[in-house]
mmCIF file of C-alpha atoms in Angstrom:
data_model
loop_
_atom_site.group_PDB
_atom_site.id
_atom_site.type_symbol
_atom_site.label_atom_id
_atom_site.label_comp_id
_atom_site.label_asym_id
_atom_site.label_seq_id
_atom_site.Cartn_x
_atom_site.Cartn_y
_atom_site.Cartn_z
ATOM 1 C CA MET U 1 6.619 -3.318 64.042
ATOM 2 C CA LEU U 2 8.044 -5.051 60.990
ATOM 3 C CA LEU U 3 11.004 -7.335 61.493
ATOM 4 C CA THR U 4 12.617 -5.917 58.362
ATOM 5 C CA GLU U 5 12.721 -2.392 57.122
ATOM 6 C CA ARG U 6 10.147 -1.461 54.546
ATOM 7 C CA PRO U 7 11.670 -1.575 51.039
ATOM 8 C CA GLU U 8 12.010 1.862 49.500
ATOM 9 C CA PRO U 9 12.472 2.771 45.841
ATOM 10 C CA THR U 10 16.081 3.323 44.871
ATOM 11 C CA GLY U 11 15.373 5.098 41.616
ATOM 12 C CA ALA U 12 13.242 5.039 38.520
ATOM 13 C CA ARG U 13 12.567 1.559 37.270
ATOM 14 C CA LYS U 14 13.842 0.947 33.759
ATOM 15 C CA ARG U 15 10.982 0.400 31.353
ATOM 16 C CA HIS U 16 11.211 -2.587 29.049
ATOM 17 C CA ARG U 17 9.093 -1.871 26.004
ATOM 18 C CA ARG U 18 6.849 -4.701 24.930
ATOM 19 C CA ILE U 19 7.348 -5.925 21.377
ATOM 20 C CA LEU U 20 4.449 -7.872 19.923
ATOM 21 C CA PRO U 21 5.630 -11.159 18.383
ATOM 22 C CA GLY U 22 4.783 -11.788 14.752
ATOM 23 C CA PRO U 23 1.744 -13.938 13.947
ATOM 24 C CA SER U 24 2.372 -17.636 13.459
ATOM 25 C CA LEU U 25 2.938 -18.748 9.886
ATOM 26 C CA ALA U 26 -0.063 -20.379 8.245
ATOM 27 C CA THR U 27 0.172 -24.109 9.011
ATOM 28 C CA ARG U 28 -3.256 -25.534 8.141
ATOM 29 C CA PRO U 29 -3.663 -28.148 6.898
ATOM 30 C CA PHE U 30 0.169 -28.044 6.724
ATOM 31 C CA GLU U 31 2.940 -25.466 6.247
ATOM 32 C CA GLY U 32 2.666 -23.625 2.932
ATOM 33 C CA ALA U 33 -0.386 -25.580 1.783
ATOM 34 C CA ALA U 34 -2.042 -22.524 0.212
ATOM 35 C CA LEU U 35 0.924 -22.104 -2.134
ATOM 36 C CA LEU U 36 0.152 -25.384 -3.874
ATOM 37 C CA ASP U 37 -3.154 -23.975 -5.131
ATOM 38 C CA GLU U 38 -1.294 -21.173 -6.935
ATOM 39 C CA LEU U 39 1.955 -22.694 -8.176
ATOM 40 C CA GLU U 40 2.292 -24.922 -11.221
ATOM 41 C CA GLY U 41 5.170 -26.561 -13.041
ATOM 42 C CA THR U 42 8.641 -25.575 -11.884
ATOM 43 C CA ARG U 43 7.080 -22.830 -9.774
ATOM 44 C CA GLY U 44 5.972 -25.604 -7.449
ATOM 45 C CA ALA U 45 9.548 -25.648 -6.176
ATOM 46 C CA LEU U 46 8.672 -22.451 -4.301
ATOM 47 C CA PHE U 47 6.552 -24.619 -2.025
ATOM 48 C CA THR U 48 9.691 -26.547 -1.028
ATOM 49 C CA TRP U 49 11.642 -23.296 -0.653
ATOM 50 C CA ALA U 50 8.950 -21.869 1.628
ATOM 51 C CA ARG U 51 8.857 -24.935 3.866
ATOM 52 C CA ASP U 52 12.664 -25.003 4.114
ATOM 53 C CA VAL U 53 12.829 -21.334 5.094
ATOM 54 C CA ALA U 54 10.016 -21.817 7.610
ATOM 55 C CA LEU U 55 11.899 -24.739 9.193
ATOM 56 C CA TRP U 56 15.102 -22.673 9.326
ATOM 57 C CA VAL U 57 13.291 -19.703 10.897
ATOM 58 C CA GLN U 58 11.655 -21.863 13.560
ATOM 59 C CA THR U 59 14.898 -23.693 14.486
ATOM 60 C CA PRO U 60 17.105 -22.041 17.152
ATOM 61 C CA PRO U 61 20.363 -20.746 15.584
ATOM 62 C CA ASP U 62 22.555 -23.073 17.667
ATOM 63 C CA GLN U 63 20.651 -26.088 16.314
ATOM 64 C CA ARG U 64 20.721 -25.304 12.587
ATOM 65 C CA SER U 65 23.886 -27.201 11.699
ATOM 66 C CA GLY U 66 23.002 -30.191 9.500
ATOM 67 C CA LEU U 67 19.389 -29.076 9.241
ATOM 68 C CA PHE U 68 19.162 -30.040 5.533
ATOM 69 C CA TRP U 69 20.720 -32.703 3.359
ATOM 70 C CA PRO U 70 22.960 -30.501 1.161
ATOM 71 C CA ASP U 71 22.861 -32.971 -1.723
ATOM 72 C CA ALA U 72 19.089 -33.371 -1.772
ATOM 73 C CA PRO U 73 17.636 -32.643 -5.238
ATOM 74 C CA ARG U 74 16.069 -29.175 -5.446
ATOM 75 C CA VAL U 75 14.885 -27.105 -8.382
ATOM 76 C CA LEU U 76 16.899 -23.887 -8.537
ATOM 77 C CA ASP U 77 16.286 -22.661 -12.081
ATOM 78 C CA LEU U 78 12.835 -21.126 -11.846
ATOM 79 C CA GLN U 79 11.083 -18.900 -14.326
ATOM 80 C CA GLY U 80 10.283 -15.789 -12.350
ATOM 81 C CA PRO U 81 12.075 -15.276 -9.040
ATOM 82 C CA SER U 82 15.516 -13.750 -9.287
ATOM 83 C CA ALA U 83 18.705 -15.750 -9.454
ATOM 84 C CA ARG U 84 19.860 -13.851 -6.357
ATOM 85 C CA ALA U 85 17.051 -15.462 -4.365
ATOM 86 C CA ALA U 86 18.115 -18.929 -5.491
ATOM 87 C CA ALA U 87 21.743 -18.190 -4.597
ATOM 88 C CA ALA U 88 20.816 -17.067 -1.090
ATOM 89 C CA LEU U 89 18.647 -20.107 -0.512
ATOM 90 C CA ARG U 90 21.385 -22.407 -1.795
ATOM 91 C CA GLY U 91 23.484 -21.102 1.090
ATOM 92 C CA LEU U 92 20.592 -21.896 3.418
ATOM 93 C CA TRP U 93 20.709 -25.541 2.372
ATOM 94 C CA THR U 94 24.494 -25.957 2.360
ATOM 95 C CA HIS U 95 25.423 -23.866 5.434
ATOM 96 C CA PRO U 96 22.237 -23.302 7.438
ATOM 97 C CA GLU U 97 24.194 -22.466 10.584
ATOM 98 C CA SER U 98 26.077 -19.549 9.009
ATOM 99 C CA VAL U 99 23.813 -18.069 6.335
ATOM 100 C CA ARG U 100 22.940 -14.457 7.121
ATOM 101 C CA SER U 101 19.393 -13.691 8.173
ATOM 102 C CA ALA U 102 19.440 -10.565 6.028
ATOM 103 C CA ALA U 103 20.289 -12.620 2.928
ATOM 104 C CA VAL U 104 17.400 -15.023 3.565
ATOM 105 C CA ALA U 105 15.045 -12.098 4.175
ATOM 106 C CA GLU U 106 16.157 -10.384 0.959
ATOM 107 C CA ALA U 107 15.573 -13.589 -1.017
ATOM 108 C CA CYS U 108 12.084 -14.004 0.442
ATOM 109 C CA THR U 109 11.250 -10.354 -0.237
ATOM 110 C CA SER U 110 12.254 -10.667 -3.885
ATOM 111 C CA ILE U 111 10.032 -13.758 -4.264
ATOM 112 C CA SER U 112 7.125 -11.957 -2.578
ATOM 113 C CA GLU U 113 7.508 -8.971 -4.920
ATOM 114 C CA TRP U 114 7.661 -11.279 -7.937
ATOM 115 C CA ALA U 115 4.468 -13.049 -6.817
ATOM 116 C CA GLU U 116 2.675 -9.709 -6.459
ATOM 117 C CA ASN U 117 3.792 -8.571 -9.896
ATOM 118 C CA GLU U 118 2.657 -11.847 -11.423
ATOM 119 C CA GLY U 119 -0.855 -11.318 -10.099
ATOM 120 C CA GLY U 120 -3.089 -14.042 -8.766
ATOM 121 C CA LEU U 121 -0.395 -15.357 -6.388
ATOM 122 C CA ALA U 122 -1.695 -13.774 -3.210
ATOM 123 C CA SER U 123 -0.835 -16.620 -0.838
ATOM 124 C CA THR U 124 2.702 -16.851 -2.212
ATOM 125 C CA ALA U 125 3.242 -13.096 -1.896
ATOM 126 C CA ILE U 126 1.942 -13.044 1.681
ATOM 127 C CA TYR U 127 3.771 -16.163 2.840
ATOM 128 C CA PHE U 128 7.189 -15.069 1.579
ATOM 129 C CA ALA U 129 6.734 -11.520 2.921
ATOM 130 C CA GLU U 130 6.012 -13.007 6.337
ATOM 131 C CA LEU U 131 8.981 -15.369 6.008
ATOM 132 C CA ALA U 132 11.193 -12.348 5.289
ATOM 133 C CA ALA U 133 9.930 -10.571 8.400
ATOM 134 C CA SER U 134 10.393 -13.739 10.477
ATOM 135 C CA ALA U 135 13.905 -14.382 9.157
ATOM 136 C CA SER U 136 15.097 -10.906 10.136
ATOM 137 C CA GLU U 137 12.984 -10.530 13.221
ATOM 138 C CA ASP U 138 14.425 -7.209 14.452
ATOM 139 C CA ASP U 139 13.780 -5.395 11.174
ATOM 140 C CA ALA U 140 10.826 -3.051 11.596
ATOM 141 C CA LEU U 141 10.578 -2.273 7.887
ATOM 142 C CA LEU U 142 10.198 -5.952 6.968
ATOM 143 C CA ALA U 143 7.408 -6.334 9.526
ATOM 144 C CA LEU U 144 5.658 -3.297 8.026
ATOM 145 C CA ALA U 145 6.166 -4.692 4.521
ATOM 146 C CA ALA U 146 4.476 -7.945 5.578
ATOM 147 C CA GLY U 147 1.591 -5.858 6.864
ATOM 148 C CA ARG U 148 1.270 -3.974 3.583
ATOM 149 C CA VAL U 149 1.189 -7.164 1.509
ATOM 150 C CA ASN U 150 -1.584 -8.531 3.721
ATOM 151 C CA ARG U 151 -3.482 -5.238 3.434
ATOM 152 C CA ARG U 152 -3.291 -5.247 -0.353
ATOM 153 C CA TYR U 153 -4.992 -8.642 -0.368
ATOM 154 C CA ALA U 154 -7.567 -7.541 2.237
ATOM 155 C CA VAL U 155 -6.184 -9.825 4.983
ATOM 156 C CA TYR U 156 -6.746 -7.089 7.493
ATOM 157 C CA GLU U 157 -6.254 -8.767 10.871
ATOM 158 C CA ARG U 158 -2.854 -10.191 9.958
ATOM 159 C CA ALA U 159 -1.916 -6.816 8.480
ATOM 160 C CA ARG U 160 -2.863 -5.104 11.747
ATOM 161 C CA HIS U 161 -0.727 -7.582 13.708
ATOM 162 C CA TRP U 162 2.323 -6.931 11.527
ATOM 163 C CA TYR U 163 1.839 -3.156 11.687
ATOM 164 C CA GLU U 164 1.701 -3.270 15.470
ATOM 165 C CA ARG U 165 4.845 -5.390 15.613
ATOM 166 C CA GLY U 166 6.680 -3.118 13.158
ATOM 167 C CA ILE U 167 5.830 -0.018 15.191
ATOM 168 C CA ASP U 168 6.907 -1.763 18.413
ATOM 169 C CA LEU U 169 10.265 -2.641 16.831
ATOM 170 C CA ALA U 170 10.743 0.860 15.451
ATOM 171 C CA ARG U 171 10.062 2.466 18.823
ATOM 172 C CA ALA U 172 12.322 -0.008 20.650
ATOM 173 C CA HIS U 173 15.212 0.792 18.304
ATOM 174 C CA ALA U 174 14.405 4.526 18.079
ATOM 175 C CA ASP U 175 13.923 4.162 14.322
ATOM 176 C CA ARG U 176 11.736 7.223 13.845
ATOM 177 C CA PRO U 177 11.294 7.003 10.035
ATOM 178 C CA ALA U 178 10.070 3.411 10.409
ATOM 179 C CA GLN U 179 7.798 4.442 13.279
ATOM 180 C CA ALA U 180 6.199 7.160 11.151
ATOM 181 C CA ALA U 181 5.941 4.750 8.210
ATOM 182 C CA GLY U 182 4.123 2.277 10.449
ATOM 183 C CA TYR U 183 1.540 4.864 11.445
ATOM 184 C CA LEU U 184 1.042 5.784 7.788
ATOM 185 C CA SER U 185 0.605 2.161 6.703
ATOM 186 C CA TRP U 186 -1.826 1.360 9.487
ATOM 187 C CA GLY U 187 -3.751 4.539 8.708
ATOM 188 C CA ASN U 188 -3.953 3.570 5.043
ATOM 189 C CA MET U 189 -5.529 0.260 6.010
ATOM 190 C CA GLU U 190 -8.089 1.997 8.219
ATOM 191 C CA PHE U 191 -8.815 4.402 5.376
ATOM 192 C CA GLN U 192 -9.248 1.502 2.947
ATOM 193 C CA ARG U 193 -11.781 -0.038 5.327
ATOM 194 C CA GLY U 194 -13.729 3.218 5.647
ATOM 195 C CA ARG U 195 -12.687 3.859 9.255
ATOM 196 C CA HIS U 196 -11.960 7.536 8.749
ATOM 197 C CA ALA U 197 -11.642 8.661 12.366
ATOM 198 C CA SER U 198 -9.137 5.909 13.102
ATOM 199 C CA ALA U 199 -7.232 6.629 9.880
ATOM 200 C CA ARG U 200 -6.938 10.296 10.805
ATOM 201 C CA ARG U 201 -5.519 9.434 14.239
ATOM 202 C CA PHE U 202 -2.752 7.376 12.649
ATOM 203 C CA PHE U 203 -1.976 10.015 10.011
ATOM 204 C CA VAL U 204 -1.762 12.703 12.697
ATOM 205 C CA ARG U 205 0.580 10.479 14.744
ATOM 206 C CA ALA U 206 2.777 10.111 11.671
ATOM 207 C CA TRP U 207 2.731 13.882 11.124
ATOM 208 C CA ARG U 208 3.661 14.612 14.741
ATOM 209 C CA THR U 209 6.482 12.068 14.662
ATOM 210 C CA ALA U 210 7.809 13.544 11.424
ATOM 211 C CA ARG U 211 7.588 17.108 12.739
ATOM 212 C CA LYS U 212 9.262 16.217 16.056
ATOM 213 C CA PHE U 213 12.177 14.388 14.441
ATOM 214 C CA HIS U 214 12.488 16.570 11.307
ATOM 215 C CA LEU U 215 11.570 13.823 8.800
ATOM 216 C CA ARG U 216 10.783 15.597 5.536
ATOM 217 C CA GLU U 217 9.735 12.574 3.482
ATOM 218 C CA GLU U 218 7.492 11.140 6.184
ATOM 219 C CA GLY U 219 6.083 14.605 6.855
ATOM 220 C CA GLY U 220 5.190 14.968 3.185
ATOM 221 C CA ALA U 221 3.569 11.526 3.175
ATOM 222 C CA ALA U 222 1.539 12.360 6.286
ATOM 223 C CA ARG U 223 0.183 15.587 4.789
ATOM 224 C CA HIS U 224 -0.425 13.737 1.496
ATOM 225 C CA ASN U 225 -2.504 11.117 3.295
ATOM 226 C CA LEU U 226 -4.353 13.750 5.307
ATOM 227 C CA MET U 227 -5.163 15.446 1.997
ATOM 228 C CA THR U 228 -6.649 12.243 0.618
ATOM 229 C CA LEU U 229 -8.662 11.683 3.774
ATOM 230 C CA ALA U 230 -9.999 15.253 3.751
ATOM 231 C CA LEU U 231 -10.988 14.734 0.108
ATOM 232 C CA GLU U 232 -12.898 11.591 1.025
ATOM 233 C CA ARG U 233 -14.738 13.495 3.756
ATOM 234 C CA GLY U 234 -15.616 16.373 1.431
ATOM 235 C CA LYS U 235 -13.393 18.891 3.247
ATOM 236 C CA PHE U 236 -11.902 20.340 0.086
ATOM 237 C CA ASP U 237 -10.332 23.511 1.535
ATOM 238 C CA GLU U 238 -8.560 21.470 4.203
ATOM 239 C CA ALA U 239 -7.425 19.019 1.521
ATOM 240 C CA GLN U 240 -5.987 21.863 -0.578
ATOM 241 C CA ASP U 241 -3.998 23.118 2.425
ATOM 242 C CA HIS U 242 -2.559 19.645 2.983
ATOM 243 C CA ALA U 243 -1.710 19.398 -0.737
ATOM 244 C CA LEU U 244 0.308 22.625 -0.676
ATOM 245 C CA ALA U 245 2.141 21.532 2.478
ATOM 246 C CA ALA U 246 2.920 18.082 1.063
ATOM 247 C CA PHE U 247 4.256 19.582 -2.180
ATOM 248 C CA GLY U 248 6.619 21.732 -0.119
ATOM 249 C CA PHE U 249 7.877 18.754 1.879
ATOM 250 C CA TYR U 250 8.295 16.426 -1.095
ATOM 251 C CA GLY U 251 10.032 18.794 -3.504
ATOM 252 C CA ARG U 252 10.057 18.427 -7.268
ATOM 253 C CA GLN U 253 12.541 15.538 -7.386
ATOM 254 C CA HIS U 254 10.695 13.179 -5.056
ATOM 255 C CA GLY U 255 10.211 9.711 -6.507
ATOM 256 C CA ARG U 256 6.489 9.591 -5.648
ATOM 257 C CA MET U 257 5.724 12.935 -7.284
ATOM 258 C CA PRO U 258 3.662 11.428 -10.173
ATOM 259 C CA TYR U 259 1.441 9.632 -7.646
ATOM 260 C CA PHE U 260 1.083 12.736 -5.500
ATOM 261 C CA ALA U 261 0.198 14.803 -8.578
ATOM 262 C CA HIS U 262 -2.435 12.220 -9.520
ATOM 263 C CA ASP U 263 -4.016 12.399 -6.062
ATOM 264 C CA VAL U 264 -4.094 16.207 -6.088
ATOM 265 C CA ALA U 265 -5.706 16.160 -9.539
ATOM 266 C CA GLN U 266 -8.299 13.736 -8.172
ATOM 267 C CA LEU U 267 -9.080 16.292 -5.458
ATOM 268 C CA TRP U 268 -9.781 18.853 -8.160
ATOM 269 C CA ALA U 269 -11.847 16.465 -10.277
ATOM 270 C CA TRP U 270 -14.144 15.831 -7.301
ATOM 271 C CA GLN U 271 -14.732 19.587 -7.146
ATOM 272 C CA ARG U 272 -15.364 19.744 -10.929
ATOM 273 C CA PHE U 273 -12.161 21.736 -11.538
ATOM 274 C CA TYR U 274 -11.619 19.579 -14.609
ATOM 275 C CA SER U 275 -9.494 22.144 -16.466
ATOM 276 C CA ALA U 276 -6.907 21.976 -13.657
ATOM 277 C CA ALA U 277 -7.095 18.191 -13.172
ATOM 278 C CA TYR U 278 -7.141 16.984 -16.774
ATOM 279 C CA PRO U 279 -3.646 18.154 -17.913
ATOM 280 C CA VAL U 280 -2.069 16.781 -14.719
ATOM 281 C CA PHE U 281 -3.670 13.362 -15.246
ATOM 282 C CA LEU U 282 -2.529 13.424 -18.867
ATOM 283 C CA ALA U 283 1.062 14.300 -17.908
ATOM 284 C CA ALA U 284 1.127 11.442 -15.382
ATOM 285 C CA VAL U 285 0.190 8.778 -17.964
ATOM 286 C CA PRO U 286 3.766 8.021 -19.162
ATOM 287 C CA LEU U 287 5.083 8.047 -15.576
ATOM 288 C CA ILE U 288 2.669 5.615 -13.863
ATOM 289 C CA THR U 289 3.117 2.261 -15.551
ATOM 290 C CA HIS U 290 2.316 -0.448 -12.997
ATOM 291 C CA PRO U 291 -0.880 -2.108 -14.314
ATOM 292 C CA LYS U 292 -3.006 -1.939 -11.165
ATOM 293 C CA GLU U 293 -2.000 1.697 -10.495
ATOM 294 C CA ARG U 294 -2.459 2.636 -14.122
ATOM 295 C CA ILE U 295 -6.109 1.562 -14.181
ATOM 296 C CA LYS U 296 -6.871 4.051 -11.418
ATOM 297 C CA LEU U 297 -5.055 6.800 -13.323
ATOM 298 C CA LEU U 298 -6.884 5.987 -16.567
ATOM 299 C CA ALA U 299 -10.239 5.989 -14.792
ATOM 300 C CA ASN U 300 -9.593 9.421 -13.304
ATOM 301 C CA LEU U 301 -8.303 10.721 -16.629
ATOM 302 C CA GLY U 302 -11.478 9.438 -18.289
ATOM 303 C CA ARG U 303 -13.685 11.111 -15.694
ATOM 304 C CA ALA U 304 -11.949 14.488 -16.126
ATOM 305 C CA ALA U 305 -12.046 14.138 -19.918
ATOM 306 C CA ALA U 306 -15.770 13.415 -19.795
ATOM 307 C CA GLY U 307 -16.279 16.503 -17.669
ATOM 308 C CA LEU U 308 -14.643 18.588 -20.399
ATOM 309 C CA GLY U 309 -16.519 16.839 -23.203
ATOM 310 C CA GLU U 310 -13.404 15.033 -24.500
ATOM 311 C CA SER U 311 -15.361 11.911 -25.408
ATOM 312 C CA GLN U 312 -12.623 10.152 -27.393
ATOM 313 C CA VAL U 313 -10.158 10.417 -24.517
ATOM 314 C CA PHE U 314 -12.870 9.053 -22.225
ATOM 315 C CA PHE U 315 -13.543 6.034 -24.461
ATOM 316 C CA ASP U 316 -9.809 5.302 -24.739
ATOM 317 C CA ALA U 317 -9.549 5.406 -20.944
ATOM 318 C CA TRP U 318 -12.682 3.240 -20.646
ATOM 319 C CA GLN U 319 -11.077 0.625 -22.872
ATOM 320 C CA GLY U 320 -7.897 0.699 -20.796
ATOM 321 C CA VAL U 321 -9.828 0.112 -17.570
ATOM 322 C CA THR U 322 -12.227 -2.566 -18.811
ATOM 323 C CA ALA U 323 -9.450 -4.432 -20.653
ATOM 324 C CA TYR U 324 -7.638 -4.975 -17.361
ATOM 325 C CA VAL U 325 -7.885 -8.568 -16.183
ATOM 326 C CA PRO U 326 -9.963 -8.136 -13.036
ATOM 327 C CA ARG U 327 -7.582 -9.473 -10.412
ATOM 328 C CA PRO U 328 -8.829 -8.051 -7.125
ATOM 329 C CA ASN U 329 -6.628 -5.255 -5.807
ATOM 330 C CA GLU U 330 -6.998 -2.077 -3.803
ATOM 331 C CA HIS U 331 -7.482 0.149 -6.881
ATOM 332 C CA LEU U 332 -9.904 -1.764 -9.093
ATOM 333 C CA ALA U 333 -13.246 -0.990 -7.415
ATOM 334 C CA GLU U 334 -12.427 2.720 -7.189
ATOM 335 C CA ALA U 335 -11.376 2.720 -10.857
ATOM 336 C CA TYR U 336 -14.780 1.306 -11.814
ATOM 337 C CA VAL U 337 -16.507 4.032 -9.795
ATOM 338 C CA ASN U 338 -14.581 6.815 -11.500
ATOM 339 C CA ILE U 339 -15.044 5.490 -15.031
ATOM 340 C CA GLY U 340 -18.743 5.121 -14.173
ATOM 341 C CA GLU U 341 -18.901 8.758 -13.058
ATOM 342 C CA GLY U 342 -17.354 9.725 -16.391
ATOM 343 C CA ALA U 343 -19.900 7.645 -18.279
ATOM 344 C CA LEU U 344 -22.686 9.399 -16.409
ATOM 345 C CA LEU U 345 -21.266 12.810 -17.334
ATOM 346 C CA LEU U 346 -21.604 11.776 -20.999
ATOM 347 C CA GLY U 347 -25.136 10.468 -20.524
ATOM 348 C CA LEU U 348 -24.172 6.781 -20.738
ATOM 349 C CA ALA U 349 -26.448 5.567 -17.960
ATOM 350 C CA ALA U 350 -26.409 1.846 -18.860
ATOM 351 C CA GLN U 351 -22.607 1.739 -18.928
ATOM 352 C CA ALA U 352 -22.420 3.665 -15.659
ATOM 353 C CA HIS U 353 -24.778 1.140 -14.051
ATOM 354 C CA ASP U 354 -22.670 -1.765 -15.313
ATOM 355 C CA VAL U 355 -19.344 -0.580 -13.923
ATOM 356 C CA GLY U 356 -21.005 0.786 -10.777
ATOM 357 C CA SER U 357 -22.432 -2.670 -10.066
ATOM 358 C CA ARG U 358 -19.018 -4.233 -10.578
ATOM 359 C CA ALA U 359 -17.461 -1.687 -8.213
ATOM 360 C CA LEU U 360 -20.090 -2.361 -5.546
ATOM 361 C CA ALA U 361 -19.624 -6.135 -5.648
ATOM 362 C CA LEU U 362 -15.824 -5.914 -5.519
ATOM 363 C CA ALA U 363 -15.775 -3.314 -2.730
ATOM 364 C CA ARG U 364 -18.110 -5.454 -0.617
ATOM 365 C CA GLU U 365 -15.988 -8.540 -1.241
ATOM 366 C CA ARG U 366 -12.849 -6.744 -0.049
ATOM 367 C CA GLY U 367 -14.455 -4.857 2.831
ATOM 368 C CA GLU U 368 -13.690 -1.441 1.299
ATOM 369 C CA SER U 369 -16.455 0.601 2.908
ATOM 370 C CA SER U 370 -15.534 3.976 1.398
ATOM 371 C CA THR U 371 -15.528 2.671 -2.153
ATOM 372 C CA GLU U 372 -18.736 0.754 -1.462
ATOM 373 C CA ALA U 373 -20.405 4.035 -0.482
ATOM 374 C CA GLN U 374 -19.097 5.722 -3.644
ATOM 375 C CA ALA U 375 -20.459 2.892 -5.790
ATOM 376 C CA GLU U 376 -23.852 3.095 -4.109
ATOM 377 C CA ALA U 377 -23.919 6.876 -4.690
ATOM 378 C CA LEU U 378 -23.122 6.325 -8.379
ATOM 379 C CA LEU U 379 -25.917 3.767 -8.766
ATOM 380 C CA SER U 380 -28.326 6.108 -6.977
ATOM 381 C CA LYS U 381 -27.532 8.838 -9.516
ATOM 382 C CA VAL U 382 -28.183 6.372 -12.332
ATOM 383 C CA ARG U 383 -31.596 5.508 -10.881
ATOM 384 C CA THR U 384 -32.596 9.163 -10.355
ATOM 385 C CA PRO U 385 -31.005 11.035 -13.269
ATOM 386 C CA THR U 386 -30.515 14.780 -13.087
ATOM 387 C CA ALA U 387 -28.925 17.333 -15.398
ATOM 388 C CA PRO U 388 -25.129 16.888 -15.530
ATOM 389 C CA LEU U 389 -23.251 19.343 -13.342
ATOM 390 C CA VAL U 390 -21.163 21.790 -15.337
ATOM 391 C CA PRO U 391 -17.401 22.230 -14.812
ATOM 392 C CA LEU U 392 -16.330 24.966 -12.411
ATOM 393 C CA GLU U 393 -13.581 27.532 -12.851
ATOM 394 C CA PRO U 394 -10.756 26.671 -10.432
ATOM 395 C CA PRO U 395 -9.498 29.347 -8.007
ATOM 396 C CA ASP U 396 -6.074 30.911 -8.451
ATOM 397 C CA THR U 397 -4.416 28.722 -5.794
ATOM 398 C CA VAL U 398 -5.536 25.608 -7.671
ATOM 399 C CA LYS U 399 -4.387 27.012 -11.017
ATOM 400 C CA ALA U 400 -0.955 27.819 -9.573
ATOM 401 C CA LEU U 401 -0.436 24.343 -8.059
ATOM 402 C CA SER U 402 -1.701 22.762 -11.282
ATOM 403 C CA ARG U 403 0.963 24.673 -13.258
ATOM 404 C CA TRP U 404 3.702 23.630 -10.807
ATOM 405 C CA LEU U 405 2.683 19.977 -10.904
ATOM 406 C CA LEU U 406 2.340 19.991 -14.691
ATOM 407 C CA GLN U 407 5.808 21.488 -15.127
ATOM 408 C CA THR U 408 7.274 18.977 -12.651
ATOM 409 C CA LEU U 409 5.752 15.991 -14.475
ATOM 410 C CA GLN U 410 6.785 17.267 -17.900
ATOM 411 C CA GLU U 411 10.357 17.683 -16.691
ATOM 412 C CA ARG U 412 10.261 14.148 -15.272
ATOM 413 C CA ALA U 413 8.982 12.705 -18.561
ATOM 414 C CA ALA U 414 11.408 14.632 -20.797
ATOM 415 C CA PRO U 415 14.262 12.448 -22.138
ATOM 416 C CA SER U 416 17.647 13.257 -20.618
ATOM 417 C CA MET U 417 20.238 14.695 -23.001
#
């Protein structure tokens, strides 16, 4: 017989949810070294800013007093990053023990966004996004943002790490919109890499979270992404159902409506419903202005125009795509594929082969398996030419949604009185 009574459970044990720590900042050969390869002139001061923020982040809060010499010479007047960022970082140097984490994170986010908009500053954009997430370490949205920046530059393993951390934080704090956003972002990365089954699992998780917690915006985004995935897999009827559902969730005033309309029109172009797709692409042109997003829109517009025999519109779109400085991004390879498909519709086999080859090389470089397969299919069609497929008459459901989207975009583009 035991000398002591056997311990018995006194109640349910409280679960402590694990939160994955963020990945370590890049430190080889030293902190921020990659930034020096990108930054010239006064921009080189961002290297010092990055190292100072990294030191502040890695120092325990009760040991930050006197961390920096407040009178040390530092360049504050930079061409590019906002003055607000410089002001926040000035507080970091003068009062490191009392500066707010949120202010430091906001400054780093603004620098990361500036670096992305500049183009060609991938390491700077990634490093400052990760500094922002590290400075405000309980903020799930900043962790997810760091993941998205890494994904856009095809740094997939670090992106996955940040997504997992962001979702852990969101679940720990019961932040359901951020949790759904994390599933959507992770699914988008899987989709970009051609991992369709995995992407669908994440999109469905996002949809279930949105439905359970009555999140209209996240629900619309989940059905939007499921539409795009169904399109990629050739399940056009399923994609159309998701499109109608997403339109209902978003509503006409949603800020992403031009992008949603573009994606729905792309669904129709893949089915050769060019008469429904073309006017929607055309109406989206004044509303989608970011250069790397615009090249994808122009390529799809050119493809639909070629399908309808609008050769001048196609050549204008071709010029817009090929004039883009080819900085690698998540839209460029797909844009080349679509402008190549348009060229093929007009019988321009040599041009289709040229842009198809560019698309294939870029997709392989970035590990974008889906786009790689599309480029290979385009090149196969160039090698074994067949008669161009004629446009198809869209069904009534497609015509109705096309009219709704067209009216919505025209209202958005109309000048306010």
